[in-house]
Short mmCIF file of the C-alpha atoms (twelve columns), coordinates in Angstrom:
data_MODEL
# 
_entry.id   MODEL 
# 
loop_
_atom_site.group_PDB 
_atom_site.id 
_atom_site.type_symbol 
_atom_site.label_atom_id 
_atom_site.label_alt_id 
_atom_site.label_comp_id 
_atom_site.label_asym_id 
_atom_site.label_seq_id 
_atom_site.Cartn_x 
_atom_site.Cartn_y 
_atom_site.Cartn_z 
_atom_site.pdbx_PDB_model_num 
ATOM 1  C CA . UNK A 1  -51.782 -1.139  -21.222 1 
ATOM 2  C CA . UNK A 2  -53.746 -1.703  -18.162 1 
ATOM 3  C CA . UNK A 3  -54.933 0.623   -15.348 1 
ATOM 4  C CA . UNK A 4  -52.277 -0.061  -12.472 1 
ATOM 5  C CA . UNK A 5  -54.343 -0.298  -9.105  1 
ATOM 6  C CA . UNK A 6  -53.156 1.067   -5.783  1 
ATOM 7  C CA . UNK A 7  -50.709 -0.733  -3.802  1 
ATOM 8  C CA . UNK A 8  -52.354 -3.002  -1.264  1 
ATOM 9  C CA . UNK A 9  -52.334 -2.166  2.723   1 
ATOM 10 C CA . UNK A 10 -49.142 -3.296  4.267   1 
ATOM 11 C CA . UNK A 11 -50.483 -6.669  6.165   1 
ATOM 12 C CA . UNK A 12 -49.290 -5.657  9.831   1 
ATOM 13 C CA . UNK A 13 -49.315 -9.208  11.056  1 
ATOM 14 C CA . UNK A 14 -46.706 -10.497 7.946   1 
ATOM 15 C CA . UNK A 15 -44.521 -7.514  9.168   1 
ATOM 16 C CA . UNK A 16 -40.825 -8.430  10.801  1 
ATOM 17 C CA . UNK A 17 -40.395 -7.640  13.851  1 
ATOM 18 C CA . UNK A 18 -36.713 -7.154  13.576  1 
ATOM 19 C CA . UNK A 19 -37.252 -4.576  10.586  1 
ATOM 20 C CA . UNK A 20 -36.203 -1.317  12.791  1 
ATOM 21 C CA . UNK A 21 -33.225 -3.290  14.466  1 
ATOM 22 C CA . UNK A 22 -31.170 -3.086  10.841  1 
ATOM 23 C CA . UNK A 23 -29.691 0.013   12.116  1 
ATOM 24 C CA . UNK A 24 -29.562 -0.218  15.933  1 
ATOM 25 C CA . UNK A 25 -27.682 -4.015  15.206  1 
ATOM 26 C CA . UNK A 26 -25.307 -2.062  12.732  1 
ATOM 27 C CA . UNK A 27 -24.384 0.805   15.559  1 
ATOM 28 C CA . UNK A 28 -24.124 -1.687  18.509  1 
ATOM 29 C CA . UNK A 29 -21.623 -3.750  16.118  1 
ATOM 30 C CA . UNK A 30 -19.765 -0.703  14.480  1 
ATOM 31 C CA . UNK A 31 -19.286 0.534   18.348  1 
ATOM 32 C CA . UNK A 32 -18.027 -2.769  19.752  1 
ATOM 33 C CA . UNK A 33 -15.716 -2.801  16.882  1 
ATOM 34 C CA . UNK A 34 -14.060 0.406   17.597  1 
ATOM 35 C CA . UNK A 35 -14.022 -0.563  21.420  1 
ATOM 36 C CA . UNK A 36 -11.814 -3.570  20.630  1 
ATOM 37 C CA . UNK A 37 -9.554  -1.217  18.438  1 
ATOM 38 C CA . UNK A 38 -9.201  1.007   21.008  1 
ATOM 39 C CA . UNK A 39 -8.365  -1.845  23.553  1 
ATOM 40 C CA . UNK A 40 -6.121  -3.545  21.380  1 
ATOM 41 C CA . UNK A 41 -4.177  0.114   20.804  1 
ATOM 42 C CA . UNK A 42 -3.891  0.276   24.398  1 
ATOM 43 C CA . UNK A 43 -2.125  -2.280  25.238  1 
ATOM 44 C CA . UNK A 44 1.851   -1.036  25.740  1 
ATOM 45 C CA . UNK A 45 3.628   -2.407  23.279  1 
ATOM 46 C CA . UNK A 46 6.999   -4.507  24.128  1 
ATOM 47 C CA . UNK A 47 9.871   -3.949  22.308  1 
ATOM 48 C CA . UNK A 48 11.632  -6.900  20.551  1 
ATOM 49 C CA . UNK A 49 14.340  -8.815  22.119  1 
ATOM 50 C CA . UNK A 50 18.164  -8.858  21.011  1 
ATOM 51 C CA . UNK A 51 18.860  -11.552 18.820  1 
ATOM 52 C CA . UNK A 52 22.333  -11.750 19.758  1 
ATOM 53 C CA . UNK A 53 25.720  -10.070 20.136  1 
ATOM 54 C CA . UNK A 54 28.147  -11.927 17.987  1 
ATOM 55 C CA . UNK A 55 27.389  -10.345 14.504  1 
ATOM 56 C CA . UNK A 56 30.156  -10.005 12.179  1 
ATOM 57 C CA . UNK A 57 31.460  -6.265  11.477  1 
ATOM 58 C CA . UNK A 58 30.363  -6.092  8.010   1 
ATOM 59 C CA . UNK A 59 27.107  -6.443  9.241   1 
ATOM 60 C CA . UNK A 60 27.105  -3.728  12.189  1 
ATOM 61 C CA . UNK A 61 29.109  -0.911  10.306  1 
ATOM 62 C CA . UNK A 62 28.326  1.408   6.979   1 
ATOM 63 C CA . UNK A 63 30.247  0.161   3.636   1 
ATOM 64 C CA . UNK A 64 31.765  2.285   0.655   1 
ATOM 65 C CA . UNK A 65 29.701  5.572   -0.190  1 
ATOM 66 C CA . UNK A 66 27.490  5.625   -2.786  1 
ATOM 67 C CA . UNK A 67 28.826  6.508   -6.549  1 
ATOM 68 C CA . UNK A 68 27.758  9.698   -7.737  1 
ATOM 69 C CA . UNK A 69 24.721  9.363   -10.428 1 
ATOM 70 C CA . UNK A 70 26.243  8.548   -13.880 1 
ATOM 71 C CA . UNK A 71 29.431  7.245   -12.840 1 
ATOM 72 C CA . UNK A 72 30.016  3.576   -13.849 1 
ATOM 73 C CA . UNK A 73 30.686  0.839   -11.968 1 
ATOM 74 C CA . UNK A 74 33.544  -0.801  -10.843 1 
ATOM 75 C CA . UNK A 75 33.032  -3.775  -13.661 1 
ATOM 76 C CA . UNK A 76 32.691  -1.469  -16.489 1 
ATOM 77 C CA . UNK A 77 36.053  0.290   -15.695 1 
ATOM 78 C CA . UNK A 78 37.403  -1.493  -18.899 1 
ATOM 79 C CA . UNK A 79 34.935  -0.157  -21.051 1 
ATOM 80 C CA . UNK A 80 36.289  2.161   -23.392 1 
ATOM 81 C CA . UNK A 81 33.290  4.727   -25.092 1 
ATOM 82 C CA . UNK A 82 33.677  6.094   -28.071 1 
ATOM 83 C CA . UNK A 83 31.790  9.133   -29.501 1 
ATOM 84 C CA . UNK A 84 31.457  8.793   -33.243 1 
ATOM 85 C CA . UNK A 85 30.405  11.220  -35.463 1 
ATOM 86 C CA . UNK A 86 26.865  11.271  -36.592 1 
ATOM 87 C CA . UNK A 87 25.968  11.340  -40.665 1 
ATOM 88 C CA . UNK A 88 27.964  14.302  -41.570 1 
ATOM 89 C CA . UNK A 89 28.713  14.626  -44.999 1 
ATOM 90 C CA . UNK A 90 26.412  11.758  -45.714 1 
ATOM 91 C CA . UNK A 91 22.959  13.481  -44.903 1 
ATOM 92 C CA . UNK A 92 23.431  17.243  -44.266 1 
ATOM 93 C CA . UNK A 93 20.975  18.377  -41.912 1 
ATOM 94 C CA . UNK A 94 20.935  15.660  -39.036 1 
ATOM 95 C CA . UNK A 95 23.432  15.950  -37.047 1 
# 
């Protein structure tokens, strides 16, 4: 494996001179961003217009309560449930 030799001197001329702005550019941008937040959020806010008056009633007052959890609904009221018996006498021991 070969020797490495030291790293050549940094030609100044070939050097950017924009390479220290990275950071300054990034700040100036970050803070005019958070200026036009801040102007935007200060701007009173309007609240929205009636639509109308003439809304039915259904739509303007609170229906039926809620059911109570684990009560069924009004289109199972036919349903009949049955509780049947598990294995009994068949398999001793599971039920």
């Amino acid at each position: 494996m070969p020797a490495r030799s030291a790293a050549p001197a940094a030609d100044v001329a070939n050097v950017n001179p924009d390479a220290g702005r990275g950071r300054r550019r990034f700040l100036q941008r970050s803070l005019g961003a958070a200026g036009a937040v801040a102007a935007a959020a200060a701007v009173p806010v309007r609240a929205a217009d009636p639509v109308g008056k003439d809304f039915p009633a259904w739509s303007t007052t609170p229906g039926a309560p809620m059911r109570s959890y684990g009560q069924p609904s009004k289109f199972e009221e036919k349903v009949l449930r049955t509780v049947t018996p598990s294995y009994g006498p068949t398999s001793p021991g599971t039920g």
